Tab-separated table of C-alpha atoms in Angstrom:
chain	number	residue	atom	x	y	z
A	1	MET	CA	-45.332	-23.597	39.560
A	2	ASN	CA	-47.794	-22.843	36.756
A	3	CYS	CA	-47.106	-23.013	32.990
A	4	ALA	CA	-46.817	-19.242	32.499
A	5	LEU	CA	-44.058	-18.956	35.053
A	6	ALA	CA	-42.380	-22.168	33.891
A	7	LEU	CA	-42.309	-20.930	30.248
A	8	ARG	CA	-40.755	-17.640	31.395
A	9	MET	CA	-38.082	-19.528	33.312
A	10	LEU	CA	-37.563	-22.339	30.811
A	11	ASP	CA	-34.721	-20.695	28.854
A	12	ALA	CA	-32.849	-19.721	32.004
A	13	TYR	CA	-33.277	-23.293	33.167
A	14	ILE	CA	-31.835	-24.654	29.916
A	15	ASP	CA	-29.001	-22.145	30.164
A	16	ASP	CA	-28.306	-23.236	33.734
A	17	GLU	CA	-28.786	-19.700	35.025
A	18	LEU	CA	-31.348	-20.485	37.724
A	19	ASP	CA	-30.710	-20.945	41.393
A	20	GLY	CA	-31.071	-24.492	42.688
A	21	VAL	CA	-34.500	-24.012	44.261
A	22	THR	CA	-36.116	-22.524	41.138
A	23	ALA	CA	-34.431	-25.122	38.928
A	24	ALA	CA	-35.888	-27.894	41.117
A	25	GLU	CA	-39.364	-26.351	40.742
A	26	ILE	CA	-38.986	-26.372	36.956
A	27	VAL	CA	-37.948	-30.015	36.970
A	28	GLU	CA	-40.977	-30.800	39.107
A	29	HIS	CA	-43.294	-28.907	36.732
A	30	LEU	CA	-41.880	-30.527	33.590
A	31	ALA	CA	-42.504	-33.948	35.087
A	32	SER	CA	-46.224	-33.165	35.344
A	33	CYS	CA	-46.806	-30.955	32.211
A	34	PRO	CA	-46.600	-32.483	28.690
A	35	THR	CA	-46.956	-29.083	26.917
A	36	CYS	CA	-43.992	-27.539	28.692
A	37	THR	CA	-42.049	-30.784	28.284
A	38	GLU	CA	-42.622	-30.650	24.513
A	39	LEU	CA	-41.379	-27.074	24.336
A	40	HIS	CA	-38.402	-28.064	26.457
A	41	GLY	CA	-37.691	-30.831	23.937
A	42	HIS	CA	-37.763	-28.354	21.057
A	43	ARG	CA	-35.394	-26.024	22.860
A	44	VAL	CA	-32.923	-28.785	23.597
A	45	ALA	CA	-33.112	-30.021	19.985
A	46	MET	CA	-32.575	-26.504	18.691
A	47	ARG	CA	-29.613	-25.991	20.966
A	48	SER	CA	-27.865	-29.127	19.800
A	49	ALA	CA	-28.671	-28.246	16.192
A	50	LEU	CA	-27.073	-24.805	16.629
A	51	ARG	CA	-24.048	-26.155	18.437
A	52	GLU	CA	-23.404	-29.062	16.122
A	53	ALA	CA	-23.702	-27.157	12.877
A	54	PRO	CA	-20.569	-25.281	11.783
A	55	LEU	CA	-22.111	-21.884	12.435
A	56	ARG	CA	-19.334	-20.245	14.360
A	57	GLN	CA	-17.243	-18.129	12.060
A	58	VAL	CA	-13.526	-17.779	12.655
A	59	ALA	CA	-11.425	-14.786	11.721
A	60	PRO	CA	-10.120	-15.020	8.151
A	61	PRO	CA	-6.396	-15.607	7.762
A	62	GLY	CA	-4.432	-12.391	7.627
A	63	LEU	CA	-6.900	-10.393	9.718
A	64	ARG	CA	-4.739	-10.592	12.823
A	65	LYS	CA	-1.680	-9.423	10.933
A	66	SER	CA	-3.620	-6.619	9.336
A	67	ILE	CA	-4.858	-5.489	12.765
A	68	LEU	CA	-1.338	-5.462	14.191
A	69	ARG	CA	-0.168	-3.446	11.191
A	70	GLY	CA	-3.015	-1.010	11.809
A	71	ILE	CA	-1.972	-0.652	15.456
A	72	GLU	CA	1.630	-0.142	14.412
A	73	ARG	CA	0.580	2.604	11.994
A	74	GLN	CA	-1.621	4.191	14.658
A	75	GLU	CA	1.232	4.176	17.164
A	76	HIS	CA	3.900	5.416	14.769
A	77	PRO	CA	2.145	7.440	12.098
A	78	GLU	CA	5.405	9.168	11.172
A	79	THR	CA	7.310	5.969	10.417
A	80	PRO	CA	5.848	4.250	7.382
A	81	SER	CA	5.397	0.498	7.544
A	82	ARG	CA	8.624	-1.198	6.602
A	83	SER	CA	6.989	-3.917	4.597
A	84	LEU	CA	5.543	-2.686	1.334
A	85	ARG	CA	1.945	-3.193	0.407
A	86	TRP	CA	1.537	-4.897	-2.969
A	87	TRP	CA	0.518	-1.705	-4.750
A	88	GLN	CA	3.368	0.227	-3.183
A	89	ALA	CA	5.741	-2.455	-4.418
A	90	ILE	CA	4.307	-2.171	-7.929
A	91	VAL	CA	4.510	1.626	-7.933
A	92	LEU	CA	8.049	1.523	-6.579
A	93	GLY	CA	9.054	-1.109	-9.119
A	94	CYS	CA	7.579	0.857	-11.994
A	95	SER	CA	9.163	4.155	-10.990
A	96	THR	CA	12.512	2.455	-10.489
A	97	ALA	CA	12.243	0.938	-13.947
A	98	VAL	CA	11.294	4.290	-15.485
A	99	LEU	CA	14.101	6.118	-13.669
A	100	GLY	CA	16.523	3.384	-14.637
A	101	ALA	CA	15.477	3.604	-18.270
A	102	MET	CA	15.756	7.393	-18.201
A	103	GLY	CA	19.159	7.156	-16.558
A	104	GLY	CA	20.314	4.622	-19.119
A	105	TRP	CA	19.039	6.770	-21.953
A	106	TRP	CA	20.733	9.800	-20.481
A	107	LEU	CA	24.039	7.958	-20.048
A	108	ALA	CA	23.774	6.589	-23.580
A	109	GLN	CA	23.457	10.098	-24.952
A	110	PRO	CA	26.652	11.764	-26.124
A	111	ARG	CA	27.507	14.247	-23.464
A	112	ALA	CA	26.105	17.606	-24.239
A	113	LEU	CA	28.962	20.064	-24.516
A	114	GLU	CA	28.092	23.422	-23.159
A	115	THR	CA	30.685	25.628	-24.726
A	116	LEU	CA	32.711	25.874	-27.888
A	117	PRO	CA	36.058	25.329	-26.064
A	118	GLU	CA	34.650	22.051	-24.824
A	119	PHE	CA	33.785	21.123	-28.380
A	120	ALA	CA	37.292	22.069	-29.440
A	121	VAL	CA	38.803	19.821	-26.752
A	122	ALA	CA	36.501	16.987	-27.820
A	123	ARG	CA	37.646	17.384	-31.445
A	124	HIS	CA	41.261	17.565	-30.336
A	125	VAL	CA	40.913	14.263	-28.487
A	126	ALA	CA	39.086	12.717	-31.428
A	127	SER	CA	41.918	13.691	-33.768
A	128	LEU	CA	44.533	11.852	-31.740
A	129	THR	CA	44.950	8.387	-33.208
A	130	PRO	CA	47.641	5.806	-32.357
A	131	THR	CA	49.321	6.519	-35.681
A	132	GLY	CA	49.463	10.267	-35.042
A	133	PRO	CA	47.052	13.156	-35.353
A	134	ARG	CA	44.357	12.976	-38.006
A	135	ILE	CA	45.402	15.154	-40.916
A	136	ASP	CA	43.804	15.791	-44.319
A	137	VAL	CA	46.758	17.544	-45.835
A	138	ALA	CA	50.115	16.592	-44.385
A	139	SER	CA	52.811	19.085	-45.067
A	140	SER	CA	55.218	21.249	-43.203
A	141	ASP	CA	55.011	23.751	-46.037
A	142	ARG	CA	52.342	26.370	-45.393
A	143	HIS	CA	52.231	27.086	-49.125
A	144	VAL	CA	50.960	23.575	-49.628
A	145	VAL	CA	48.546	23.539	-46.684
A	146	ARG	CA	46.760	26.819	-47.292
A	147	PRO	CA	45.774	26.309	-50.950
A	148	TRP	CA	44.381	22.874	-50.160
A	149	PHE	CA	41.405	24.495	-48.471
A	150	GLN	CA	40.418	26.557	-51.498
A	151	GLY	CA	36.913	25.516	-52.517
A	152	ARG	CA	36.587	23.395	-49.379
A	153	LEU	CA	36.192	26.160	-46.879
A	154	GLU	CA	34.319	29.446	-46.818
A	155	PHE	CA	37.278	31.243	-45.324
A	156	ALA	CA	41.030	31.201	-45.790
A	157	PRO	CA	42.706	29.589	-42.800
A	158	MET	CA	45.687	31.153	-41.158
A	159	VAL	CA	48.686	28.884	-41.583
A	160	ARG	CA	52.003	30.049	-40.217
A	161	ASP	CA	55.445	28.651	-40.263
A	162	LEU	CA	56.501	28.609	-36.606
A	163	SER	CA	59.397	26.174	-36.869
A	164	ALA	CA	61.777	28.890	-35.720
A	165	GLN	CA	59.938	28.934	-32.384
A	166	GLY	CA	60.028	25.155	-32.140
A	167	PHE	CA	56.465	24.467	-33.399
A	168	ASP	CA	56.582	22.175	-36.406
A	169	LEU	CA	53.685	22.364	-38.851
A	170	MET	CA	52.320	18.886	-39.451
A	171	GLY	CA	49.361	19.661	-41.665
A	172	ALA	CA	45.666	20.485	-41.426
A	173	ARG	CA	42.217	18.979	-41.713
A	174	LEU	CA	38.623	19.984	-42.112
A	175	ASP	CA	36.837	19.758	-38.821
A	176	ARG	CA	34.028	21.313	-36.911
A	177	VAL	CA	33.543	22.915	-33.536
A	178	GLY	CA	30.036	22.335	-32.310
A	179	ASP	CA	27.835	22.988	-35.315
A	180	ARG	CA	30.378	25.266	-36.946
A	181	GLN	CA	32.534	24.241	-39.838
A	182	ALA	CA	36.114	24.696	-38.737
A	183	VAL	CA	39.627	24.058	-39.825
A	184	ALA	CA	42.248	22.560	-37.567
A	185	ILE	CA	45.903	23.420	-38.145
A	186	VAL	CA	48.135	20.859	-36.499
A	187	TYR	CA	51.484	21.669	-34.957
A	188	ARG	CA	53.882	19.663	-32.901
A	189	LEU	CA	56.082	20.718	-30.013
A	190	HIS	CA	58.380	17.792	-29.244
A	191	SER	CA	55.889	14.972	-28.625
A	192	HIS	CA	52.947	17.294	-27.934
A	193	ILE	CA	50.292	17.946	-30.547
A	194	ILE	CA	48.709	21.367	-30.824
A	195	ASN	CA	45.437	21.790	-32.687
A	196	VAL	CA	44.470	25.323	-33.623
A	197	PHE	CA	40.806	25.425	-34.489
A	198	SER	CA	39.422	28.368	-36.360
A	199	TRP	CA	35.862	29.001	-37.397
A	200	ARG	CA	33.889	31.859	-38.681
A	201	GLY	CA	31.478	33.704	-36.393
A	202	PRO	CA	30.737	37.064	-34.938
A	203	GLY	CA	33.432	37.347	-32.244
A	204	ASP	CA	32.665	34.497	-29.866
A	205	TYR	CA	35.562	35.595	-27.660
A	206	ALA	CA	37.418	38.676	-26.629
A	207	GLU	CA	40.465	39.702	-28.616
A	208	THR	CA	42.729	38.993	-25.673
A	209	GLU	CA	43.480	35.342	-25.114
A	210	ARG	CA	41.676	33.459	-22.448
A	211	GLU	CA	43.181	30.376	-20.933
A	212	ALA	CA	41.307	27.443	-19.568
A	213	THR	CA	41.869	23.845	-18.602
A	214	ILE	CA	39.228	21.449	-19.819
A	215	ARG	CA	39.423	17.721	-19.116
A	216	GLY	CA	43.140	18.046	-18.488
A	217	PHE	CA	43.892	19.906	-21.720
A	218	ASN	CA	44.980	23.496	-21.909
A	219	VAL	CA	42.849	25.691	-24.107
A	220	VAL	CA	43.492	29.241	-25.253
A	221	THR	CA	40.669	31.044	-27.018
A	222	TRP	CA	40.474	34.397	-28.736
A	223	SER	CA	38.719	36.204	-31.534
A	224	ASP	CA	40.077	38.216	-34.359
A	225	ARG	CA	37.480	40.268	-36.197
A	226	ASP	CA	34.984	37.692	-37.525
A	227	MET	CA	37.187	34.683	-36.837
A	228	ASN	CA	37.371	32.632	-33.660
A	229	PHE	CA	40.289	30.561	-32.537
A	230	ALA	CA	40.889	27.808	-30.012
A	231	ALA	CA	44.333	26.327	-29.477
A	232	VAL	CA	44.241	22.980	-27.665
A	233	SER	CA	47.141	20.900	-26.426
A	234	ASP	CA	48.391	18.666	-23.663
A	235	THR	CA	51.518	20.743	-23.442
A	236	ASP	CA	51.848	22.989	-20.439
A	237	SER	CA	50.011	26.270	-20.385
A	238	ALA	CA	53.172	28.419	-20.643
A	239	GLU	CA	54.214	26.675	-23.848
A	240	LEU	CA	50.727	26.950	-25.255
A	241	LYS	CA	50.667	30.613	-24.392
A	242	ARG	CA	54.022	31.031	-26.162
A	243	PHE	CA	52.592	29.221	-29.168
A	244	THR	CA	49.552	31.480	-29.218
A	245	VAL	CA	51.646	34.599	-29.129
A	246	ALA	CA	53.811	33.322	-31.971
A	247	TYR	CA	50.783	32.227	-33.995
A	248	ARG	CA	49.055	35.577	-33.594
A	249	ALA	CA	52.175	37.656	-34.243
A	250	PRO	CA	51.687	39.789	-37.338
B	1	MET	CA	4.931	0.530	29.788
B	2	THR	CA	6.602	0.693	26.392
B	3	ASN	CA	4.620	0.504	23.194
B	4	ARG	CA	6.022	-2.945	22.533
B	5	GLU	CA	4.914	-4.196	25.943
B	6	ARG	CA	1.512	-2.627	25.521
B	7	THR	CA	1.031	-4.298	22.131
B	8	ALA	CA	2.179	-7.635	23.553
B	9	ARG	CA	-0.269	-7.327	26.441
B	10	PHE	CA	-3.047	-6.391	24.034
B	11	GLU	CA	-2.340	-9.447	21.938
B	12	GLU	CA	-2.259	-11.671	25.002
B	13	GLN	CA	-5.417	-10.388	26.684
B	14	VAL	CA	-7.569	-9.131	23.834
B	15	LEU	CA	-6.516	-10.469	20.451
B	16	VAL	CA	-6.766	-14.073	21.716
B	17	HIS	CA	-10.503	-13.509	21.393
B	18	LEU	CA	-10.264	-12.471	17.764
B	19	ASP	CA	-12.329	-15.424	16.548
B	20	SER	CA	-15.131	-14.570	18.980
B	21	ALA	CA	-14.974	-10.961	17.854
B	22	TYR	CA	-15.160	-11.900	14.206
B	23	ASN	CA	-17.976	-14.376	14.837
B	24	LEU	CA	-20.048	-11.752	16.643
B	25	ALA	CA	-19.321	-9.166	13.946
B	26	ARG	CA	-20.308	-11.600	11.213
B	27	TRP	CA	-23.657	-12.316	12.861
B	28	ILE	CA	-24.434	-8.705	13.673
B	29	THR	CA	-23.500	-7.378	10.240
B	30	ARG	CA	-24.520	-10.516	8.295
B	31	ASP	CA	-21.703	-9.845	5.849
B	32	THR	CA	-18.127	-11.124	5.971
B	33	GLY	CA	-16.615	-8.003	4.386
B	34	THR	CA	-18.379	-5.631	6.771
B	35	ALA	CA	-17.464	-7.931	9.661
B	36	ARG	CA	-13.821	-7.756	8.692
B	37	ASP	CA	-13.918	-3.959	8.531
B	38	ALA	CA	-15.745	-3.769	11.849
B	39	VAL	CA	-13.224	-6.029	13.583
B	40	GLN	CA	-10.307	-4.089	12.130
B	41	ASP	CA	-11.780	-0.748	13.257
B	42	GLY	CA	-12.938	-2.197	16.558
B	43	CYS	CA	-9.463	-3.510	17.368
B	44	LEU	CA	-7.981	-0.064	16.815
B	45	ARG	CA	-10.618	1.426	19.086
B	46	ALA	CA	-9.967	-1.273	21.663
B	47	PHE	CA	-6.228	-0.668	21.523
B	48	ARG	CA	-6.697	3.069	22.076
B	49	ALA	CA	-9.022	2.381	25.031
B	50	PHE	CA	-6.986	-0.549	26.333
B	51	ASP	CA	-5.640	1.382	29.323
B	52	GLN	CA	-9.172	2.199	30.484
B	53	MET	CA	-10.331	-1.413	30.193
B	54	GLN	CA	-12.751	-2.083	33.053
B	55	GLY	CA	-13.081	-5.293	34.970
B	56	PRO	CA	-11.244	-8.556	34.752
B	57	ASN	CA	-13.129	-9.918	31.749
B	58	ALA	CA	-11.192	-8.767	28.709
B	59	ARG	CA	-13.339	-10.813	26.346
B	60	SER	CA	-16.616	-9.139	27.372
B	61	TRP	CA	-15.001	-5.732	27.156
B	62	PHE	CA	-13.520	-6.505	23.725
B	63	LEU	CA	-16.794	-7.925	22.374
B	64	ALA	CA	-18.669	-4.856	23.636
B	65	VAL	CA	-16.258	-2.621	21.675
B	66	ILE	CA	-16.654	-4.802	18.574
B	67	ARG	CA	-20.435	-4.773	18.905
B	68	ASN	CA	-20.525	-0.984	19.147
B	69	THR	CA	-18.263	-0.690	16.121
B	70	CYS	CA	-20.564	-3.011	14.161
B	71	ILE	CA	-23.618	-0.971	15.070
B	72	ASP	CA	-21.890	2.278	14.097
B	73	LEU	CA	-20.820	0.738	10.798
B	74	LEU	CA	-24.330	-0.544	10.100
B	75	ARG	CA	-25.762	2.877	10.891
B	76	GLU	CA	-23.405	4.384	8.323
B	77	GLN	CA	-24.455	1.782	5.789
B	78	ARG	CA	-28.113	2.335	6.550
B	79	ASP	CA	-27.714	5.938	5.502
B	80	ARG	CA	-26.942	4.578	2.076
B	81	ALA	CA	-29.335	1.646	1.924
B	82	VAL	CA	-32.384	0.720	3.920
B	83	GLU	CA	-31.770	-2.371	5.986
B	84	GLU	CA	-33.833	-5.347	5.073
B	85	GLU	CA	-37.081	-5.082	6.996
B	86	TYR	CA	-37.936	-7.746	9.454
B	87	ASP	CA	-40.991	-9.705	8.393
B	88	GLU	CA	-43.503	-8.897	11.146
B	89	ASP	CA	-46.277	-11.000	9.618
B	90	LEU	CA	-44.154	-14.044	9.990
B	91	HIS	CA	-42.515	-13.337	13.321
B	92	GLY	CA	-44.762	-10.831	14.981
B	93	SER	CA	-47.324	-13.045	16.721
B	94	GLY	CA	-45.417	-13.122	20.006
B	95	VAL	CA	-47.026	-16.423	20.910
B	96	ALA	CA	-44.898	-19.401	21.740
B	97	PRO	CA	-45.409	-22.206	19.241
B	98	GLU	CA	-47.872	-24.756	20.450
B	99	GLY	CA	-46.463	-28.178	19.921
B	100	GLY	CA	-44.487	-27.099	16.835
B	101	GLY	CA	-47.284	-27.892	14.340
B	102	GLY	CA	-46.544	-31.562	14.059
B	103	ILE	CA	-42.828	-31.084	13.589
B	104	THR	CA	-40.871	-33.185	16.012
B	105	PRO	CA	-37.538	-32.272	17.576
B	106	GLU	CA	-36.083	-35.034	15.424
B	107	ASP	CA	-37.153	-33.183	12.289
B	108	ILE	CA	-35.234	-30.126	13.374
B	109	ALA	CA	-32.221	-32.203	14.356
B	110	ALA	CA	-32.306	-33.874	10.958
B	111	ARG	CA	-32.026	-30.504	9.267
B	112	ALA	CA	-29.181	-29.446	11.518
B	113	SER	CA	-26.607	-30.810	9.127
B	114	ASP	CA	-27.726	-28.156	6.707
B	115	ALA	CA	-25.676	-25.278	8.139
B	116	ARG	CA	-26.681	-22.943	5.345
B	117	TRP	CA	-30.308	-23.383	6.170
B	118	LEU	CA	-29.662	-22.741	9.865
B	119	ARG	CA	-27.561	-19.711	9.042
B	120	GLY	CA	-30.442	-18.297	7.036
B	121	CYS	CA	-32.790	-18.834	9.970
B	122	ILE	CA	-30.502	-16.951	12.377
B	123	ASP	CA	-29.843	-14.165	9.879
B	124	ALA	CA	-33.594	-13.636	9.603
B	125	LEU	CA	-33.830	-12.710	13.294
B	126	PRO	CA	-33.931	-9.032	14.252
B	127	ARG	CA	-30.518	-7.898	15.458
B	128	GLU	CA	-31.406	-7.497	19.137
B	129	TYR	CA	-32.420	-11.176	19.311
B	130	ARG	CA	-29.789	-12.400	16.876
B	131	GLU	CA	-26.909	-11.057	18.941
B	132	VAL	CA	-28.029	-12.615	22.238
B	133	VAL	CA	-28.722	-15.975	20.585
B	134	VAL	CA	-25.264	-15.954	18.976
B	135	LEU	CA	-23.525	-14.911	22.192
B	136	ARG	CA	-25.335	-17.623	24.114
B	137	GLU	CA	-25.429	-20.530	21.655
B	138	LEU	CA	-22.243	-20.020	19.641
B	139	GLU	CA	-19.993	-18.198	22.113
B	140	GLU	CA	-21.574	-19.967	25.121
B	141	LEU	CA	-21.350	-16.872	27.300
B	142	SER	CA	-23.167	-16.475	30.604
B	143	TYR	CA	-26.106	-14.108	31.041
B	144	LYS	CA	-23.833	-11.878	33.087
B	145	GLU	CA	-21.297	-11.618	30.272
B	146	ILE	CA	-23.993	-11.042	27.664
B	147	SER	CA	-25.477	-8.377	29.913
B	148	ALA	CA	-22.099	-6.594	29.978
B	149	ILE	CA	-21.542	-6.845	26.230
B	150	VAL	CA	-24.998	-5.762	25.080
B	151	ASP	CA	-25.330	-3.342	28.021
B	152	ILE	CA	-28.741	-4.547	29.219
B	153	PRO	CA	-29.892	-5.940	32.605
B	154	ILE	CA	-29.649	-9.718	33.137
B	155	GLY	CA	-33.457	-9.932	33.224
B	156	THR	CA	-33.568	-8.436	29.746
B	157	VAL	CA	-30.956	-10.917	28.563
B	158	MET	CA	-33.245	-13.695	29.762
B	159	SER	CA	-36.377	-12.347	28.081
B	160	ARG	CA	-34.568	-11.518	24.835
B	161	LEU	CA	-33.118	-14.995	24.683
B	162	ALA	CA	-36.527	-16.535	25.262
B	163	ARG	CA	-38.109	-14.346	22.599
B	164	GLY	CA	-35.191	-14.887	20.205
B	165	ARG	CA	-35.475	-18.650	20.553
B	166	ASP	CA	-39.219	-18.518	20.006
B	167	LEU	CA	-38.671	-16.576	16.793
B	168	LEU	CA	-35.886	-18.838	15.707
B	169	GLN	CA	-37.990	-21.912	16.342
B	170	GLN	CA	-40.865	-20.454	14.334
B	171	ARG	CA	-38.490	-19.585	11.581
B	172	MET	CA	-37.037	-23.062	11.517
B	173	LEU	CA	-40.462	-24.650	11.409
B	174	PHE	CA	-41.626	-22.251	8.723
B	175	ALA	CA	-38.552	-22.904	6.626
B	176	HIS	CA	-39.063	-26.581	7.215
B	177	ARG	CA	-42.635	-26.416	5.915
B	178	GLN	CA	-41.521	-24.415	2.917
B	179	PHE	CA	-38.824	-26.960	2.299
B	180	ARG	CA	-41.384	-29.746	2.344
B	181	ARG	CA	-43.799	-27.990	0.020
């Protein structure tokens, strides 16, 4: 074997990829050729240098997991990964916080009342205190109650003596229904309180009474020319209706 | 075969060679971030093609997929930036070193502890030589396996390895001389 052939075969010899016969020829040649032996020495030194140095790179931690997640996503594109990525967690956390804050703010707000009867019911409830209904002028005498509002109110409230029908006048107070200034005339039927709210306005209701039940209270509303009325009570609707008829009677 | 079984089989036969895959990708791309991306993409490709896996050697098949993914990724990157040119003046002589210019095998062995220096020498090789050297010296694969991964005849594996080692040796000696200067 000459040097040219030996040099061509040298790497395969080092890599143990030669058949036995050729390998034996290389060994024979190396024994008689210092040049090829020197190159062989370099190759062997280089090999051990490469194998001893920490050159082999291993997969970074987390890569395997990330690959399996990728496969999972590829296999089930419609089902999102159950574990959240960090940015998804942040986005979710932030939106939850914002929604929570909005919800809290919304709950903390006084409930918006849509209609005037609802306002009337709210004022009725607010007027009921443990010591009896809130009253500015307490009197069963309508001739005492009515003049009290002079100079306090832009209209003259309708105060009627309905004791003959069983409705005792307790008094009256200044109130409001929604953003309207109103007066509340307070009657009593046995243990039930009746508030009759009246406020000025261009006919909010029809002239004929309309009955409703709001938050468990019976409400009857009507309008009379430029005045609006809402009678609110926890008494039953028939009694409230009877009251309304008596109150409106000329 | 259910998806769960298929994934389990993939893990057992293919993903056990993840370190080899990453090592090859690192040396082909010469960048850990690109290597990571290539392995991630390559594994998805491999999983899709898993059913068509040829032959009994899952590692060779897997490394071939990873290698192709790396090359595709590098091609994409090259569209954006020109790959560092190989220094032909330094490596282009094609002549085997004669006696190593007074540098003894012991000199090279002494520098072997300096892994960074060695890494630089390998990274300086053109890719076609770099990949066969890495597959042979670091992964310790046979010519037959390398032939399957790189998709070249065994004879070409032999000549590329010989040429790659010549270049690497020159590079090491050159770097050694520079180091001494």
